[in-house]
mmCIF file of N, CA and C in Angstrom:
data_model
loop_
_atom_site.group_PDB
_atom_site.id
_atom_site.type_symbol
_atom_site.label_atom_id
_atom_site.label_comp_id
_atom_site.label_asym_id
_atom_site.label_seq_id
_atom_site.Cartn_x
_atom_site.Cartn_y
_atom_site.Cartn_z
ATOM 1 N N UNK A 1009 136.973 86.334 89.848
ATOM 2 C CA UNK A 1009 136.550 86.952 91.088
ATOM 3 C C UNK A 1009 136.573 85.909 92.197
ATOM 4 N N UNK A 1010 137.056 86.299 93.370
ATOM 5 C CA UNK A 1010 137.134 85.377 94.497
ATOM 6 C C UNK A 1010 135.762 85.193 95.125
ATOM 7 N N UNK A 1011 135.345 83.947 95.194
ATOM 8 C CA UNK A 1011 134.049 83.605 95.781
ATOM 9 C C UNK A 1011 134.280 82.518 96.818
ATOM 10 N N UNK A 1012 133.700 82.649 98.029
ATOM 11 C CA UNK A 1012 133.891 81.617 99.037
ATOM 12 C C UNK A 1012 133.289 80.286 98.599
ATOM 13 N N UNK A 1013 134.024 79.218 98.841
ATOM 14 C CA UNK A 1013 133.561 77.894 98.443
ATOM 15 C C UNK A 1013 132.465 77.395 99.382
ATOM 16 N N UNK A 1014 132.611 77.712 100.672
ATOM 17 C CA UNK A 1014 131.638 77.285 101.684
ATOM 18 C C UNK A 1014 131.131 78.502 102.450
ATOM 19 N N UNK A 1015 129.948 78.380 102.994
ATOM 20 C CA UNK A 1015 129.378 79.446 103.819
ATOM 21 C C UNK A 1015 130.135 79.525 105.152
ATOM 22 N N UNK A 1016 130.407 80.758 105.619
ATOM 23 C CA UNK A 1016 131.080 80.939 106.905
ATOM 24 C C UNK A 1016 130.064 80.707 108.014
ATOM 25 N N UNK A 1017 130.381 79.793 108.925
ATOM 26 C CA UNK A 1017 129.452 79.470 110.013
ATOM 27 C C UNK A 1017 129.389 80.603 111.035
ATOM 28 N N UNK A 1018 128.333 80.608 111.845
ATOM 29 C CA UNK A 1018 128.166 81.629 112.880
ATOM 30 C C UNK A 1018 129.332 81.585 113.866
ATOM 31 N N UNK A 1019 129.753 80.391 114.235
ATOM 32 C CA UNK A 1019 130.848 80.230 115.190
ATOM 33 C C UNK A 1019 132.147 80.808 114.644
ATOM 34 N N UNK A 1020 132.469 80.482 113.406
ATOM 35 C CA UNK A 1020 133.704 80.975 112.797
ATOM 36 C C UNK A 1020 133.686 82.485 112.676
ATOM 37 N N UNK A 1021 132.538 83.041 112.291
ATOM 38 C CA UNK A 1021 132.378 84.488 112.153
ATOM 39 C C UNK A 1021 132.550 85.164 113.514
ATOM 40 N N UNK A 1022 131.959 84.599 114.551
ATOM 41 C CA UNK A 1022 132.038 85.178 115.891
ATOM 42 C C UNK A 1022 133.443 85.061 116.483
ATOM 43 N N UNK A 1023 134.139 83.967 116.182
ATOM 44 C CA UNK A 1023 135.521 83.808 116.646
ATOM 45 C C UNK A 1023 136.418 84.886 116.037
ATOM 46 N N UNK A 1024 136.177 85.224 114.786
ATOM 47 C CA UNK A 1024 136.973 86.230 114.097
ATOM 48 C C UNK A 1024 136.725 87.619 114.691
ATOM 49 N N UNK A 1025 135.504 87.863 115.159
ATOM 50 C CA UNK A 1025 135.125 89.188 115.651
ATOM 51 C C UNK A 1025 135.320 89.375 117.153
ATOM 52 N N UNK A 1026 135.932 88.429 117.852
ATOM 53 C CA UNK A 1026 136.060 88.537 119.305
ATOM 54 C C UNK A 1026 136.885 89.739 119.739
ATOM 55 N N UNK A 1027 137.809 90.222 118.918
ATOM 56 C CA UNK A 1027 138.674 91.326 119.301
ATOM 57 C C UNK A 1027 138.147 92.676 118.817
ATOM 58 N N UNK A 1028 137.011 92.674 118.130
ATOM 59 C CA UNK A 1028 136.433 93.926 117.631
ATOM 60 C C UNK A 1028 135.507 94.508 118.681
ATOM 61 N N UNK A 1029 136.070 95.095 119.727
ATOM 62 C CA UNK A 1029 135.238 95.688 120.764
ATOM 63 C C UNK A 1029 135.850 97.009 121.224
ATOM 64 N N UNK A 1030 135.033 97.810 121.857
ATOM 65 C CA UNK A 1030 135.485 99.095 122.373
ATOM 66 C C UNK A 1030 135.949 98.934 123.808
ATOM 67 N N UNK A 1031 136.960 99.698 124.174
ATOM 68 C CA UNK A 1031 137.419 99.676 125.560
ATOM 69 C C UNK A 1031 137.202 101.057 126.176
ATOM 70 N N UNK A 1032 136.989 101.082 127.465
ATOM 71 C CA UNK A 1032 136.773 102.343 128.169
ATOM 72 C C UNK A 1032 138.080 103.127 128.199
ATOM 73 N N UNK A 1033 138.014 104.467 128.101
ATOM 74 C CA UNK A 1033 139.246 105.261 128.126
ATOM 75 C C UNK A 1033 139.926 105.186 129.488
ATOM 76 N N UNK A 1034 141.248 105.193 129.484
ATOM 77 C CA UNK A 1034 142.022 105.183 130.716
ATOM 78 C C UNK A 1034 141.955 106.575 131.342
ATOM 79 N N UNK A 1035 141.588 106.628 132.609
ATOM 80 C CA UNK A 1035 141.504 107.908 133.308
ATOM 81 C C UNK A 1035 142.441 107.902 134.505
ATOM 82 N N UNK A 1036 143.082 109.034 134.755
ATOM 83 C CA UNK A 1036 143.954 109.197 135.910
ATOM 84 C C UNK A 1036 143.450 110.391 136.719
ATOM 85 N N UNK A 1037 143.935 110.523 137.937
ATOM 86 C CA UNK A 1037 143.500 111.606 138.812
ATOM 87 C C UNK A 1037 144.421 112.801 138.670
ATOM 88 N N UNK A 1038 143.840 113.986 138.552
ATOM 89 C CA UNK A 1038 144.622 115.231 138.506
ATOM 90 C C UNK A 1038 145.287 115.424 139.857
ATOM 91 N N UNK A 1039 146.571 115.738 139.845
ATOM 92 C CA UNK A 1039 147.319 115.894 141.103
ATOM 93 C C UNK A 1039 146.920 117.159 141.862
ATOM 94 N N UNK A 1040 146.282 118.118 141.172
ATOM 95 C CA UNK A 1040 145.910 119.378 141.816
ATOM 96 C C UNK A 1040 144.477 119.354 142.359
ATOM 97 N N UNK A 1041 143.505 119.034 141.484
ATOM 98 C CA UNK A 1041 142.096 119.112 141.898
ATOM 99 C C UNK A 1041 141.438 117.740 142.078
ATOM 100 N N UNK A 1042 142.153 116.677 141.769
ATOM 101 C CA UNK A 1042 141.703 115.282 141.945
ATOM 102 C C UNK A 1042 140.512 114.909 141.073
ATOM 103 N N UNK A 1043 140.338 115.589 139.938
ATOM 104 C CA UNK A 1043 139.326 115.208 138.949
ATOM 105 C C UNK A 1043 139.905 114.120 138.055
ATOM 106 N N UNK A 1044 139.048 113.316 137.435
ATOM 107 C CA UNK A 1044 139.489 112.292 136.498
ATOM 108 C C UNK A 1044 139.774 112.945 135.144
ATOM 109 N N UNK A 1045 140.988 112.712 134.599
ATOM 110 C CA UNK A 1045 141.391 113.285 133.315
ATOM 111 C C UNK A 1045 142.081 112.222 132.476
ATOM 112 N N UNK A 1046 142.232 112.493 131.184
ATOM 113 C CA UNK A 1046 142.991 111.611 130.308
ATOM 114 C C UNK A 1046 144.472 111.777 130.613
ATOM 115 N N UNK A 1047 145.253 110.689 130.575
ATOM 116 C CA UNK A 1047 146.681 110.815 130.848
ATOM 117 C C UNK A 1047 147.382 111.672 129.786
ATOM 118 N N UNK A 1048 148.398 112.417 130.196
ATOM 119 C CA UNK A 1048 149.203 113.282 129.320
ATOM 120 C C UNK A 1048 148.380 114.427 128.726
ATOM 121 N N UNK A 1049 147.346 114.883 129.438
ATOM 122 C CA UNK A 1049 146.526 116.009 128.993
ATOM 123 C C UNK A 1049 146.432 117.039 130.118
ATOM 124 N N UNK A 1050 146.210 118.303 129.727
ATOM 125 C CA UNK A 1050 145.978 119.367 130.696
ATOM 126 C C UNK A 1050 144.604 119.139 131.309
ATOM 127 N N UNK A 1051 144.488 119.357 132.602
ATOM 128 C CA UNK A 1051 143.212 119.186 133.301
ATOM 129 C C UNK A 1051 142.247 120.280 132.839
ATOM 130 N N UNK A 1052 141.068 119.926 132.327
ATOM 131 C CA UNK A 1052 140.120 120.949 131.873
ATOM 132 C C UNK A 1052 139.487 121.722 133.030
ATOM 133 N N UNK A 1053 139.533 121.175 134.230
ATOM 134 C CA UNK A 1053 138.914 121.826 135.392
ATOM 135 C C UNK A 1053 139.806 122.922 135.967
ATOM 136 N N UNK A 1054 141.086 122.608 136.207
ATOM 137 C CA UNK A 1054 141.958 123.569 136.886
ATOM 138 C C UNK A 1054 143.096 124.099 136.008
ATOM 139 N N UNK A 1055 143.355 123.481 134.836
ATOM 140 C CA UNK A 1055 144.389 123.974 133.930
ATOM 141 C C UNK A 1055 145.803 123.602 134.316
ATOM 142 N N UNK A 1056 145.971 122.582 135.155
ATOM 143 C CA UNK A 1056 147.304 122.149 135.568
ATOM 144 C C UNK A 1056 147.764 120.949 134.742
ATOM 145 N N UNK A 1057 149.065 120.851 134.558
ATOM 146 C CA UNK A 1057 149.686 119.695 133.904
ATOM 147 C C UNK A 1057 151.004 119.415 134.614
ATOM 148 N N UNK A 1058 151.172 118.213 135.132
ATOM 149 C CA UNK A 1058 152.382 117.804 135.862
ATOM 150 C C UNK A 1058 152.699 118.766 137.002
ATOM 151 N N UNK A 1059 151.659 119.198 137.729
ATOM 152 C CA UNK A 1059 151.853 120.034 138.894
ATOM 153 C C UNK A 1059 152.053 121.507 138.624
ATOM 154 N N UNK A 1060 151.990 121.941 137.354
ATOM 155 C CA UNK A 1060 152.192 123.357 137.027
ATOM 156 C C UNK A 1060 150.974 123.912 136.314
ATOM 157 N N UNK A 1061 150.659 125.172 136.561
ATOM 158 C CA UNK A 1061 149.558 125.858 135.872
ATOM 159 C C UNK A 1061 150.021 126.186 134.455
ATOM 160 N N UNK A 1062 149.287 125.714 133.448
ATOM 161 C CA UNK A 1062 149.716 125.946 132.066
ATOM 162 C C UNK A 1062 148.676 126.697 131.238
ATOM 163 N N UNK A 1063 147.407 126.711 131.649
ATOM 164 C CA UNK A 1063 146.411 127.438 130.879
ATOM 165 C C UNK A 1063 145.711 128.459 131.755
ATOM 166 N N UNK A 1064 145.154 129.498 131.145
ATOM 167 C CA UNK A 1064 144.553 130.588 131.889
ATOM 168 C C UNK A 1064 143.106 130.354 132.262
ATOM 169 N N UNK A 1065 142.778 129.262 132.954
ATOM 170 C CA UNK A 1065 141.398 129.030 133.421
ATOM 171 C C UNK A 1065 141.152 129.715 134.729
#
């Protein structure tokens, strides 16, 4: 069984975990109603996508 020879220091552990973080979602403005939406998604407020009405809201 693999067992560590030395204890992992706090610094080494923290250096390894520097990239384990959450990022805020990218939001863009709807071209029709100017609400913030996720890119490449239909606007939940007005139902437009790429300038065209696509859902029956």
